Each structure stands twice: as structure tokens, then as C-alpha cells.
XYZ file of C-alpha atoms in Angstrom:
565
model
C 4.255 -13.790 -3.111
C 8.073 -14.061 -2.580
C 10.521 -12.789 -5.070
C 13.505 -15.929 -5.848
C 15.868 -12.371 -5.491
C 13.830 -12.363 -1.863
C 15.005 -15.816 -1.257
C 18.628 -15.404 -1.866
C 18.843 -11.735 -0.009
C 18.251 -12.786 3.477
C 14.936 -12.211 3.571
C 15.430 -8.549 2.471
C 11.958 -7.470 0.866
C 10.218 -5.058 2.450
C 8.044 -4.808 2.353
C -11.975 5.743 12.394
C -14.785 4.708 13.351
C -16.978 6.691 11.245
C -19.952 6.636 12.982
C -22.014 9.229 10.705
C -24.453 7.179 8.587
C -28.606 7.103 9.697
C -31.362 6.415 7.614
C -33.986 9.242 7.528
C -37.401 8.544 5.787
C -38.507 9.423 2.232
C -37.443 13.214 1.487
C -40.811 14.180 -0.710
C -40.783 16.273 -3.492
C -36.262 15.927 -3.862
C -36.329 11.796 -4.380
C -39.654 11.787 -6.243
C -42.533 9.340 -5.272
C -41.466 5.871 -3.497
C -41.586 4.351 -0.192
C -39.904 5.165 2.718
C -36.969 2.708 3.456
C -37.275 -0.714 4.361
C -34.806 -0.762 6.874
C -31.640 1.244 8.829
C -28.881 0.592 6.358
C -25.690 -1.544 7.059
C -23.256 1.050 8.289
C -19.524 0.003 9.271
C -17.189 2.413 9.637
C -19.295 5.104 7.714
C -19.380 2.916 4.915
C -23.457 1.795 3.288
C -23.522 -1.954 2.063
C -26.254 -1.046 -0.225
C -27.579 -4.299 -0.102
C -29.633 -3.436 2.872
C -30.662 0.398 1.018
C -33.839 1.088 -1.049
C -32.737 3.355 -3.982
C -35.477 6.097 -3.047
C -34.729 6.524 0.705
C -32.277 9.584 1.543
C -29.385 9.601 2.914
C -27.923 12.600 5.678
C -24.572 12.665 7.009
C -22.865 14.907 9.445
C -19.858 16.414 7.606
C -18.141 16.854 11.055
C -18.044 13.818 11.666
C -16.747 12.578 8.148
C -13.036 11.357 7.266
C -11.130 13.615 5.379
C -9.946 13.044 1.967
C -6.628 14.092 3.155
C -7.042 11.008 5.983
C -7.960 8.578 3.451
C -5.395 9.052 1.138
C -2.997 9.393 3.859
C -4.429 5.368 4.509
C -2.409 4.534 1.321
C 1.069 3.419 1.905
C 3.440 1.134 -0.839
C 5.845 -1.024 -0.906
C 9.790 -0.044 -1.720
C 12.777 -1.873 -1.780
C 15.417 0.992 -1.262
C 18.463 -1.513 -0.336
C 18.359 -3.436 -3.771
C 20.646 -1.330 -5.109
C 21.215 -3.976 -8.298
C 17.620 -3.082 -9.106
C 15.830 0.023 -10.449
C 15.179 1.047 -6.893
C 19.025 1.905 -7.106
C 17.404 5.375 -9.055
C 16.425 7.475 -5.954
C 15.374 10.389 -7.677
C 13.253 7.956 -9.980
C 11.622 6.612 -6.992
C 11.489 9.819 -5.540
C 9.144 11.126 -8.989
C 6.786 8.068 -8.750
C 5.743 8.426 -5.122
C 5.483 12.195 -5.834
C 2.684 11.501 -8.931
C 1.107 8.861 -6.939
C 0.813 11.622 -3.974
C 1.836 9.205 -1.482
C 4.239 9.312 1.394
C 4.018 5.756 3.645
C 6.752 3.549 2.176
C 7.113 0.255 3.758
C 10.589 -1.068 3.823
C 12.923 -2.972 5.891
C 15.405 -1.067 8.810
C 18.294 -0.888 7.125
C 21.791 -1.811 7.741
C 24.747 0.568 8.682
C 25.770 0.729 5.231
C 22.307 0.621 3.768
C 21.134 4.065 5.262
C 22.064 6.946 3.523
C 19.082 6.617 1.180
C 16.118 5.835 3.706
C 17.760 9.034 5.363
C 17.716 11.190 2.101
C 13.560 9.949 1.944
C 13.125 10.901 5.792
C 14.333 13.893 5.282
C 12.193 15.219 2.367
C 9.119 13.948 4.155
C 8.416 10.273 3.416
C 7.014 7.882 6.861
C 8.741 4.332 7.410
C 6.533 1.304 8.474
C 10.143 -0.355 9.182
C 10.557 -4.076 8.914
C 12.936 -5.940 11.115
C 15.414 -7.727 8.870
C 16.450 -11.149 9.273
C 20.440 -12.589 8.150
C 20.982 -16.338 8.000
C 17.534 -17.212 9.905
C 17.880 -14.738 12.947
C 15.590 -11.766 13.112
C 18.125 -8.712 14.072
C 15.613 -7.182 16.086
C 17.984 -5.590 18.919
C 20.444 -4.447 16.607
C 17.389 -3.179 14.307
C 15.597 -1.536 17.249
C 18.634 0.310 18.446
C 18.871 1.812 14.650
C 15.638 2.684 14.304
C 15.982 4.625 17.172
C 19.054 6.626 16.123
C 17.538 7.173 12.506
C 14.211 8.917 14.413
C 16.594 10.709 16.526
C 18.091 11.989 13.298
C 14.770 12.355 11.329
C 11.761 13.280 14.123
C 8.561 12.007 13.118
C 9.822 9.407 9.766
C 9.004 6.058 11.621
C 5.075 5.226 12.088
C 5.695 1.462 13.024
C 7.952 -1.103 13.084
C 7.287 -4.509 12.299
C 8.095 -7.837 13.256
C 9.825 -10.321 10.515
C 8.290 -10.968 6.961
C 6.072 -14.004 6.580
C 7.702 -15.965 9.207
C 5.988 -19.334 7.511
C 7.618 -18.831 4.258
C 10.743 -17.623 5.437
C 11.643 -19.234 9.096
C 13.182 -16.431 11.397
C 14.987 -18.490 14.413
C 14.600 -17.394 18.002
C 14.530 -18.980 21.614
C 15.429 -22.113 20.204
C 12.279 -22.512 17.808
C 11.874 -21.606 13.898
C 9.040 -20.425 11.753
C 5.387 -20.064 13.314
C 6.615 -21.790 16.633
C 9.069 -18.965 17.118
C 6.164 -16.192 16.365
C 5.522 -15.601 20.004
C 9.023 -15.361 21.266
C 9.864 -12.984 18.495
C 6.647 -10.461 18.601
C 7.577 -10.316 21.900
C 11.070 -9.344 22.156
C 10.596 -6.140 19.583
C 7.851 -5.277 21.131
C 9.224 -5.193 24.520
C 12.747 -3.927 23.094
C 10.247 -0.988 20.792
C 8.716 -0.073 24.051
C 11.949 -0.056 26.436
C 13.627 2.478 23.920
C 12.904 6.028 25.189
C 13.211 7.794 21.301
C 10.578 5.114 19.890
C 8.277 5.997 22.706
C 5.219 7.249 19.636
C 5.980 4.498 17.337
C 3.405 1.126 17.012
C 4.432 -1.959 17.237
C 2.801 -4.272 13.730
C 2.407 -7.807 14.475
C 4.182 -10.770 12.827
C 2.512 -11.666 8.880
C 1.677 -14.761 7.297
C 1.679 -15.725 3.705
C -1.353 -17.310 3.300
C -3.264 -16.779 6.088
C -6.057 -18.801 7.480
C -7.809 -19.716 10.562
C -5.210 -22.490 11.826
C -2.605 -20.861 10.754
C -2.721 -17.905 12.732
C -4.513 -19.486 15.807
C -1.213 -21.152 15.812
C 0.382 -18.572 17.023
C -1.932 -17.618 20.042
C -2.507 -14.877 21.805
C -0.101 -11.509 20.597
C -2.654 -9.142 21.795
C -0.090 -7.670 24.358
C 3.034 -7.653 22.076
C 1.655 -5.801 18.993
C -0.284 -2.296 18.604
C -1.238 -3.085 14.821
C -2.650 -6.808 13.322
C -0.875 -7.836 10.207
C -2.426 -9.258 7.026
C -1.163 -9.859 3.839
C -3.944 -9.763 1.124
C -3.501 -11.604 -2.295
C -5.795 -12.701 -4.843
C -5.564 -15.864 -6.512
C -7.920 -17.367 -9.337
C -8.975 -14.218 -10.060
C -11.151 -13.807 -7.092
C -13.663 -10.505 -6.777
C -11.024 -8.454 -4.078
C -13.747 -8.266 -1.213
C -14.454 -11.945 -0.929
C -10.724 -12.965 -0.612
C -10.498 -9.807 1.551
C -12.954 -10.469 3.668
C -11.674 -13.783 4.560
C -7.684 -13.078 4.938
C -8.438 -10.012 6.826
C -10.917 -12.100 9.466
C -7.998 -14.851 9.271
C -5.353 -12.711 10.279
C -7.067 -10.899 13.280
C -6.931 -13.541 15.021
C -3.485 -13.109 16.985
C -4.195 -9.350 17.805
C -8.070 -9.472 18.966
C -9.660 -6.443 18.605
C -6.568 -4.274 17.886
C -6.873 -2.266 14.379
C -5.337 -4.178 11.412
C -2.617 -2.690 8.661
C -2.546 -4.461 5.637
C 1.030 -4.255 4.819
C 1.122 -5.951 1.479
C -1.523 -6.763 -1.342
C -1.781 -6.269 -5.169
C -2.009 -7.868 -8.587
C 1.525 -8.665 -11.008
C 0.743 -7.723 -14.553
C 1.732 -10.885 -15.845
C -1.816 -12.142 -17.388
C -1.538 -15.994 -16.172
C -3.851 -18.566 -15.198
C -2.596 -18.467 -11.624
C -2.681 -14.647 -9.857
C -1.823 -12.703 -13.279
C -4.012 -10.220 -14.546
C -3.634 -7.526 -17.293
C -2.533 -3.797 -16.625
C -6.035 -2.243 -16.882
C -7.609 -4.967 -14.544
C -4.859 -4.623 -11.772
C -5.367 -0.870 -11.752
C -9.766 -1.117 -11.185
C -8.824 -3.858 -8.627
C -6.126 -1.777 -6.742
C -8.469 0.537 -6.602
C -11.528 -0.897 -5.308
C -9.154 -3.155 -2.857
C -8.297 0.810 -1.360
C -11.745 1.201 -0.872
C -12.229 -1.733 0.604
C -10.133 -1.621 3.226
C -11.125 1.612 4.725
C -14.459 0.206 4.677
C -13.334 -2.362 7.247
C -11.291 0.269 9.397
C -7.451 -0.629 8.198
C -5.158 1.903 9.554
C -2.935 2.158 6.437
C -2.814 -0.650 2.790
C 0.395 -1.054 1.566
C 0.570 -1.989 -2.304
C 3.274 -4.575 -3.594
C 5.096 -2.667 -5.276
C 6.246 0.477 -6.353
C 8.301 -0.460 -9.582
C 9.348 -3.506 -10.957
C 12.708 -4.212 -9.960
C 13.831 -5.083 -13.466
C 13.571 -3.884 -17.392
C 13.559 -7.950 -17.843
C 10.419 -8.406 -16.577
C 10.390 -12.031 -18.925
C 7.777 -14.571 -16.843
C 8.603 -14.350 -13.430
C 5.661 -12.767 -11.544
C 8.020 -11.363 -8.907
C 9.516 -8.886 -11.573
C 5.740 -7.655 -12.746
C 4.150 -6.551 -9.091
C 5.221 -2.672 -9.929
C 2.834 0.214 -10.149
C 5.394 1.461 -12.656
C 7.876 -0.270 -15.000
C 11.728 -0.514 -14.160
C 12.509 2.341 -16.178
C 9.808 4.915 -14.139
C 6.731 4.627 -17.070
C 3.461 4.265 -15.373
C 1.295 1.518 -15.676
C -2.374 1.844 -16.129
C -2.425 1.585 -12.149
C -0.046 4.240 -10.845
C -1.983 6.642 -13.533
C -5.091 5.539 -12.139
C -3.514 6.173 -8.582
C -2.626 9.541 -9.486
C -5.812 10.578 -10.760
C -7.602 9.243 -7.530
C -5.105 11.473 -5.355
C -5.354 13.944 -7.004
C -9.435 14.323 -7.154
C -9.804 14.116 -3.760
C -6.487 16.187 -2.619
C -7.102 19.127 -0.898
C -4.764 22.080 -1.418
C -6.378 24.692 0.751
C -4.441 27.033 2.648
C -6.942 27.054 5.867
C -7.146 24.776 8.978
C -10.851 24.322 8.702
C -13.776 22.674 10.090
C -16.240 21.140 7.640
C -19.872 21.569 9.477
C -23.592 20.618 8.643
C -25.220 18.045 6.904
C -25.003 16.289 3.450
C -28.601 14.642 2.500
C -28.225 12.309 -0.682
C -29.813 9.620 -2.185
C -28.620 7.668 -5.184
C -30.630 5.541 -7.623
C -30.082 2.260 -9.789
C -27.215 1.118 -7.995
C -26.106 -2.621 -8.030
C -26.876 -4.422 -4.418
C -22.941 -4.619 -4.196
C -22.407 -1.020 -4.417
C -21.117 0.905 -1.549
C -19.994 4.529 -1.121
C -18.198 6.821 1.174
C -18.406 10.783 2.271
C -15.176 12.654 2.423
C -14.135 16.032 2.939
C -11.749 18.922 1.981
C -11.265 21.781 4.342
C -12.504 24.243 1.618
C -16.321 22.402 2.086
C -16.351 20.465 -1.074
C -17.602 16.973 -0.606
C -16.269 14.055 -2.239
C -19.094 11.547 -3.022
C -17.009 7.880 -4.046
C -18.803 5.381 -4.636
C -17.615 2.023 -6.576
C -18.398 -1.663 -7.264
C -17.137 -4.727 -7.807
C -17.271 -7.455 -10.581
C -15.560 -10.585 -11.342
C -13.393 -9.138 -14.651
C -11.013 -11.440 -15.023
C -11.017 -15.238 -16.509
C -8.392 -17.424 -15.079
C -9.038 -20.085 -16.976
C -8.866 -18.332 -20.215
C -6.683 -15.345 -19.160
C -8.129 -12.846 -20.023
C -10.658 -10.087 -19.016
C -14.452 -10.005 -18.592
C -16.650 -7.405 -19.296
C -18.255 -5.708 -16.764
C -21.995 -4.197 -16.500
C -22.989 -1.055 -16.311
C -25.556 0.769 -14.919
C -26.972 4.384 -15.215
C -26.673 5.549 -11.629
C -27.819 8.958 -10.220
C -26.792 11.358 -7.557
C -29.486 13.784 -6.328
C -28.507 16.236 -3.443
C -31.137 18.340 -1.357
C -30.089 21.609 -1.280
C -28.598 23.280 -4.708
C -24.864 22.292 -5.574
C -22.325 22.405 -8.146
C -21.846 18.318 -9.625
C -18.772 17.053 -10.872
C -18.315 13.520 -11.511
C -14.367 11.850 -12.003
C -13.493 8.713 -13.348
C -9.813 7.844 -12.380
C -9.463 4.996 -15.276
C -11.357 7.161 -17.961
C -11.061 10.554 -17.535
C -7.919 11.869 -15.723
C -8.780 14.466 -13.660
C -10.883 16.357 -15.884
C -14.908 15.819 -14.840
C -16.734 14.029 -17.290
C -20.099 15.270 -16.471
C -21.205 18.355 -14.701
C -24.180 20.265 -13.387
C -23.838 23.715 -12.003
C -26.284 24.916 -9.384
C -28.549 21.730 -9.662
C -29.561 18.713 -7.722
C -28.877 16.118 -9.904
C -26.135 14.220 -12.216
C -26.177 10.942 -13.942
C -22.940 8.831 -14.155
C -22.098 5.203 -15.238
C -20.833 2.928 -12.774
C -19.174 -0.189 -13.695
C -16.647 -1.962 -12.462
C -14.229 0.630 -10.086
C -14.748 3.618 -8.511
C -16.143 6.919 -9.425
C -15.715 10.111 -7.436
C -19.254 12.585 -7.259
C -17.382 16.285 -6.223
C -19.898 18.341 -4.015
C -19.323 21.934 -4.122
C -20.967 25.423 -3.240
C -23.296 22.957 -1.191
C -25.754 25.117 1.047
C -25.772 22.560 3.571
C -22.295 22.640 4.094
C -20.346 25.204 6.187
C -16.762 26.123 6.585
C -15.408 27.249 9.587
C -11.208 28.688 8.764
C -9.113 28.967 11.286
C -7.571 31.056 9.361
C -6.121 31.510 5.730
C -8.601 32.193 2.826
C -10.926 31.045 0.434
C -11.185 30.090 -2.258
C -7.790 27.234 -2.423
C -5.280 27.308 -4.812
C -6.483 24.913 -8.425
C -5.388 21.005 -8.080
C -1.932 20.801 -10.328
C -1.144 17.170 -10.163
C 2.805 16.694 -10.593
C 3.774 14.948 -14.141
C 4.012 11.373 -14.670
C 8.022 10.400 -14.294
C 9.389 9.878 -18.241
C 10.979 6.073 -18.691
C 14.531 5.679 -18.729
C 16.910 3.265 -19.891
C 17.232 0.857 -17.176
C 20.335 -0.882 -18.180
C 22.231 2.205 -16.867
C 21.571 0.957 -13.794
C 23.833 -1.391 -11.324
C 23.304 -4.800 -12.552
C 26.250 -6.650 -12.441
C 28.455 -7.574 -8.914
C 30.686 -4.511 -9.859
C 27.508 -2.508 -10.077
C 26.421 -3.157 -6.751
C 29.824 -2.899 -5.120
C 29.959 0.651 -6.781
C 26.453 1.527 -5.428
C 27.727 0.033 -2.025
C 30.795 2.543 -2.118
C 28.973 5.260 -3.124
C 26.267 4.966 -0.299
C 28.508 4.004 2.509
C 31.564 6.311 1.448
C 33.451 4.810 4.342
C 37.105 3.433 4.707
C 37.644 -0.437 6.029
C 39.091 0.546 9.040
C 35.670 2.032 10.091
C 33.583 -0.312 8.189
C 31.774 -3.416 10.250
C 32.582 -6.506 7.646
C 29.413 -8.848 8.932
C 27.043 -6.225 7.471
C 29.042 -6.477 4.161
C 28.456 -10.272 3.851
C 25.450 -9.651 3.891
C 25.150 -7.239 1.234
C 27.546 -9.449 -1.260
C 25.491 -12.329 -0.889
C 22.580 -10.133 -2.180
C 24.090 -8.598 -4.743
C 26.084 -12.001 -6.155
C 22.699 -13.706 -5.408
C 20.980 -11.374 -7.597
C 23.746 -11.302 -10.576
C 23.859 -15.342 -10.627
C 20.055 -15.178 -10.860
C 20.664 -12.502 -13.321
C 22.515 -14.775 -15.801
C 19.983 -17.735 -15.969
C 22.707 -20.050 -15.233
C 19.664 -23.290 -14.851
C 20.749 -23.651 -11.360
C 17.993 -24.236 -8.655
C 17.209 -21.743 -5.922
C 19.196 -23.678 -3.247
C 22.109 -23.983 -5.211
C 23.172 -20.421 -5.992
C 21.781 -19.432 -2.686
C 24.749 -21.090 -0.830
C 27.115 -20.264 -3.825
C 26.561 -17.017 -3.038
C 27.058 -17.319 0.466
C 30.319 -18.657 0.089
C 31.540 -15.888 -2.191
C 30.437 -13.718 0.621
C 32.774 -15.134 2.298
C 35.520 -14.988 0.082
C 34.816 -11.901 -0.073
C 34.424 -10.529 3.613
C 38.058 -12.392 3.678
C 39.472 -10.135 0.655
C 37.454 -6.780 2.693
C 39.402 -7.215 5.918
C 42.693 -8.181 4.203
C 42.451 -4.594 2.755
C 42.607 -5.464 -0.646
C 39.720 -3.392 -1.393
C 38.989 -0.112 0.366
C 35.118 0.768 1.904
């Protein structure tokens, strides 16, 4: 899914094992009358295909042994593009509000330049982790120069860089190295970083991601053979044409791009749905927000480290019918769309705002009735001993052909616990955070599942125990942060002035100190993006090398002094 403004910048877009699942026999008297099950359920990862479940057999799980909600939302990462400063990214405190209502602090973006940096550093220092991509500037991957600062920026900002990864979709756009282009240069270039990643002494924690491929399949990335050695992390990027149901494409991409890095764990560094309802990969707002969700699920279900969504905000108020302007969780001027509200309500369910280190012990035993055979579920915890119960399904609920959505089924499901409980059930597209049913000190509570997930909140549980390690009981209430108001995005830099005055104001530099190759760079994005900008009918080719030369011009005018950096 490549942006035409990712075409003519350089190729400047950025971007366990839970082993506590058995099967015990029929629990008389709490699941009714019924048969014991058939047979051990499917587990993977702590995850039940419910395929292989009888609805009356019980469930137990060992709460020690389950993820934290904290861990799985800190598995949710997105996609920013904090150098396009001719684009609503250029609002840093706008992006700064969204990721704080989506309660999410993995950005994925590309190392930046020398003159780029003062803005990934303002993010690293309130917090926010870097899966860094190594940028690549007229077909040559700058991984030395990238490497080297990357390593200065996580001198400067201890603990901001998780991974860094090797060039974008090397099929789609051909990084040169070694004498060989493209796929045939994949090996040469994993490689190098990873050798260069690991020779560095300051990037001694950080992981190494593997090379991705747009459009991944079993040649494809056979073709580039063995990377096992030269990568920590797989790479897949996860897209979802024809309106496909999100596990069946995701099973298949994800098997696809494995390949390369064996049996290392995967990170799905991009994947989403534009809101541009189409015949091709379009769907509408509510549909991309159920799918985004259920793909989150879905990928912690097959063990992915961290899934980074396409994108954070449209780049543009002009969204018109180019796809690449309508991949945003939010519009260009910081308004949510029915996904980053969804998001938020999913984060903020299963945050956890105690004020103890603690230990979550003993056993959950659960069963769940009238559930679809492509239901699955998942046990999470919070350190104050509530349980989070989320379990979800998928349905085909959007027509390609006709473009438009399909309605989903629903069925009456029902979540009976053994020992008394307080029952809240969430729905993150219906109901905010607000429960929309409840049972205090019962056993059971009925809920509708459809088509996304729903979220069963297990609390005062007398199976579960908390051990602090200190602090104190009970936590502070869940206060989700506001939803960022829209703006008027044609305040922002949109014209080749704009982005030279964003430049200035970043780099606040003089010439003499300035390196001019860098700025070449940056003019041919910005002119590349304002010629787009005007619609002049000329092909992608065309204004790509136009704006190349005006870079040049340009540099020329930069080192004669006629402007001052």
C-alpha cells in the first residue's frame, strides 16, 4: 500500500507463549447437565479455537501464568510519519493527543535525518518507543549513516529504540547494495545492519526486524533465503484485499513471510483498512474499526511481538480518492474515526491503573455457551486481580462487489464463572467504556456477540488472589484522556514555503553548520509533495525527477548562501 507522496520522498514512509489453557471435565451442578468434552481444546499461545470446544465443558486457567492486559496492549504499536512536515503530522502536539487517547506508545517511523530530529527527540523524551526504519535516498539504503544515529539518539534518550529495521518493501521500492537491487539485494542488506546494529556498543539491547515485502507469498520470500542469522524479529506486512475475513488473509501472509527468519518471533509492522469504501481494499469507517480490532486479536493469538497499524492520521484534509490519504485512525485535522474511538475504548477497558507491583495467583474456571465455531477468547490480567475475559469473532461484513457492508449474526452468548464474581461486560464499538450489562456477586451474564470483540471484566473473583508488592488496594477509577478536537488543517505547511519554514524551525541551524546532501533530500520531498499537491496531470515519474532537479537548484542556491539554515 504505497502512498504516490511515498514514491516521490525517497522512500520516506515509515512506517509469550501462553501455555495456560487445559481442558478439565464437566464441572456438575455450575455448567448444568451435558457431557464432558469431546476433546483437549486447540490451545496456541493461550488462545481456544473453539472449533475443537463443546459449549458445556469448563474451562480453568492459571492466572499466573496469564498475559497481562498491560502486555497486550503494550503489543499495539502504529504507524507515524513525523518527517512529513507538509502534512498534518507537521502538528506534534496533535499527534502527541491522538496517541495519548489511543493509550499507545510504539510508533514506527523511519531514523531520521540530521535535520529531521528534533521532533522524534521531543517524542523520546516524553516516553514514546521507536521501531526505527532505515531510510533509503536515491536507491541506497543509508544504513551506516542510520545506524551510527540511532545510536547517538539512544545515547541521548535511554531506552526509546526497541528495533530497527531493515528498508521498506524492498520489492516495491528497490534499495541498491553490493551491486544488486530489489529482492536480490535482500541478503546483502539484512546483513550489513544487522552486523553494523550488533557491532555498535550503545545498540547492544536493541532487535534487529528483518527486511518486508509488499505482497508476500511463498516464492517471494523463499527468494530471499535464509536471514535467520541477520534478523532478531520476522517482518510481515498484512493487508486485506477483496474484503477478505482478517484471519484467512492473516493466516496466509503471516506463514508467507516467516519464511526468511525460521522460527524467530514475527512483528507485523504494518496492516489496516483506508476508509475509502471501494471495490478494491476500501471499506467504510465502522467496518475498518471491528476489523482493526479483531486483526489485534488475532495476532497475539499467533504470538506477534508487537502490530503496527497504517496509520495514525491521514496526512491530508483532501482526502478526495486516493486511498493513500484515507489509511488514518483519525482525520487530518485530529477528529477520530470510528476506529481510533473504538481503540480508545479497548485501552482503556483493559488498562490497569493500579498503584501496586502485583502478582495475580490462582485459578479462573469458565465455561461459555452458544458461541460460533469461529469464536476464540483470551484471559488477561490487571495487577489489582480483575480478569479481563475478551472474546470476539469474525464475519465476512463487507461486499466488494457492491461496496458496501454486510450484516453480521448474532448470537446470545453466556459467561458462567465457578466461584461468585462481580460481571461486567464492554463493547468497544457500542458502548464506550461504560458496561452494558452487569451482575454483581453472581455466576453468570449474557452478552451478544457479533462481529468484533467484547470484553467480560472479572472482579472480586474468589479464585483469584493478589499478592502487592507493595502500594494499596483498591486502584485509582479508569479516566480515559479526551478525544483530540479537529482543527483546521489548512493552517498547516502545505506549500514549498511551508515546508522550508517547518525545515527552519526544526533544524534552527546556520549554513555554515548545515550538511547540504541531507537538504536535497528534504526539498525533493517537500516540492514532490506540493507538485502532487496541485494536480498538475503529470505522471508519477515525471514530477518525481522534476523535483529532483529543483533539489538541485536548490542545494546550489543553499551553499551559495542565498538562504540561511
Amino acid at each position: 500500500m504505497m502512498a504516490v507522496s511515498y514514491l516521490i520522498s525517497n522512500n520516506l514512509r515509515a512506517l509469550g507463549g501462553l501455555e495456560f489453557l487445559r481442558a478439565v471435565g464437566l464441572c456438575f451442578g455450575l455448567f448444568g447437565a451435558g457431557s464432558a468434552p469431546a476433546s483437549t481444546p486447540t490451545v496456541n499461545n493461550g488462545w481456544i479455537d473453539m472449533a475443537s470446544t463443546t459449549r458445556t465443558g469448563a474451562l480453568t486457567v492459571d492466572l499466573k501464568s496469564a498475559m497481562s492486559a498491560d502486555a497486550f496492549v503494550d503489543t499495539i504499536g502504529v504507524n507515524t510519519h513525523l518527517n512529513w512536515t507538509d502534512t498534518a503530522y507537521a502538528r506534534a502536539g496533535l499527534v502527541e493527543s491522538e496517541l495519548a487517547y489511543l493509550g499507545i506508545d510504539n510508533l514506527r517511523d523511519v531514523i531520521p535525518l540530521d535535520f529531521q530530529a528534533k521532533v522524534y527527540e521531543d517524542f523520546a523524551a516524553k516516553g514514546y518507543d521507536f521501531n526505527f526504519l532505515v531510510q533509503v535516498v536515491d536507491g541506497t539504503p543509508l544504513i551506516d549513516q542510520g545506524v551510527k544515529t540511532a545510536a547517538e539518539f539512544l545515547k541521548a534518550h535511554p531506552g526509546s529504540i526497541d528495533a530497527i529495521e531493515a528498508p521498506n518493501e524492498i520489492n516495491l521500492w528497490p534499495a541498491s547494495l553490493a551491486g544488486k537491487s530489489g529482492l536480490a539485494a535482500g541478503s546483502s542488506i539484512q546483513a550489513h545492519l544487522y552486523q553494523a546494529v550488533n557491532a555498535n556498543a550503545v545498540l547492544g539491547d536493541v532487535s534487529v526486524v528483518g527486511l518486508s515485502v509488499a505482497y508476500a507469498n511463498e516464492k517471494l520470500m523463499t527468494s530471499l533465503g535464509d536471514l535467520s542469522k541477520w534478523a532478531d524479529y520476522g517482518n510481515a506486512h498484512i493487508y486485506f484485499p477483496n474484503s477478505s475475513k482478517p484471519q484467512e488473509q492473516w493466516d496466509t501472509i503471516l506463514d508467507a513471510s516467516r519464511i526468511p527468519t525460521g522460527d524467530k518471533p514475527v512483528v507485523v509492522t504494518e496492516t489496516g483498512f483506508y476508509t475509502l469504501a471501494d471495490t478494491t481494499m476500501g471499506v467504510s469507517e465502522e467496518v475498518q474499526a471491528k476489523q482493526i480490532l479483531n486483526v489485534l486479536m488475532d495476532a497475539a493469538e499467533d504470538g506477534v511481538e508487537k502490530t503496527y497499524i497504517y496509520q495514525l492520521m491521514d496526512p491530508y484534509s483532501d482526502r478526495n480518492l486516493d486511498p493513500e490519504n484515507n489509511w488514518g485512525l483519525f482525520n487530518a485535522d485530529g477528529s477520530p474515526k470510528m476506529a481510533a474511538t473504538a481503540l480508545h475504548n479497548l485501552t482503556t477497558i483493559l488498562g490497569d491503573n493500579s498503584d501496586v507491583s502485583a502478582t495475580v495467583q490462582g485459578t479462573l474456571q469458565y465455561g461459555i455457551e452458544n458461541l460460533p465455531d469461529t469464536a476464540k477468547h483470551m484471559v488477561l490480567t490487571e495487577a489489582d486481580g480483575t480478569v479481563d475475559l475478551v472474546i470476539w469473532n469474525e464475519e465476512l461484513i463487507w461486499d466488494s462487489a457492491t461496496a458496501s457492508e454486510k450484516p453480521a449474526s448474532a448470537y446470545v452468548s453466556t459467561v458462567t464463572v465457578e466461584s461468585t464474581a462481580d460481571l461486567s461486560v464492554y463493547d468497544p464499538m457500542i458502548s464506550g467504556t461504560d458496561a452494558i450489562a452487569h451482575t454483581e456477586d453472581g455466576k453468570r451474564v449474557s452478552f451478544e456477540l457479533s462481529d468484533h470483540p467484547i470484553v467480560i471484566e472479572i472482579s472480586d473473583y474468589d479464585g483469584a488472589v493478589v499478592s502487592p508488592a507493595g502500594g494499596s488496594l483498591p486502584v485509582t477509577p479508569k479516566v480515559p484522556p479526551a478525544a483530540p478536537a479537529g482543527q483546521d488543517s489548512s493552517t498547516g505547511p502545505r506549500s514549498l514555503f511551508g515546508a522550508f519554514a517547518a525545515r527552519a524551525e526544526q533544524r534552527g541551524a546556520s549554513a555554515a553548520g548545515e550538511d547540504h546532501e541531507p537538504a536535497s533530500g528534504f526539498i525533493a520531498h517537500a516540492v514532490s509533495r506540493s507538485v502532487a499537491s496541485a494536480d498538475l496531470g503529470l505522471g508519477v515519474e515525471a514530477f518525481d525527477h522534476a523535483a529532483h532537479g529543483l533539489a538541485d537548484i536548490f542545494d546550489d542556491v543553499l551553499q551559495s548562501d542565498w538562504l540561511t539554515f
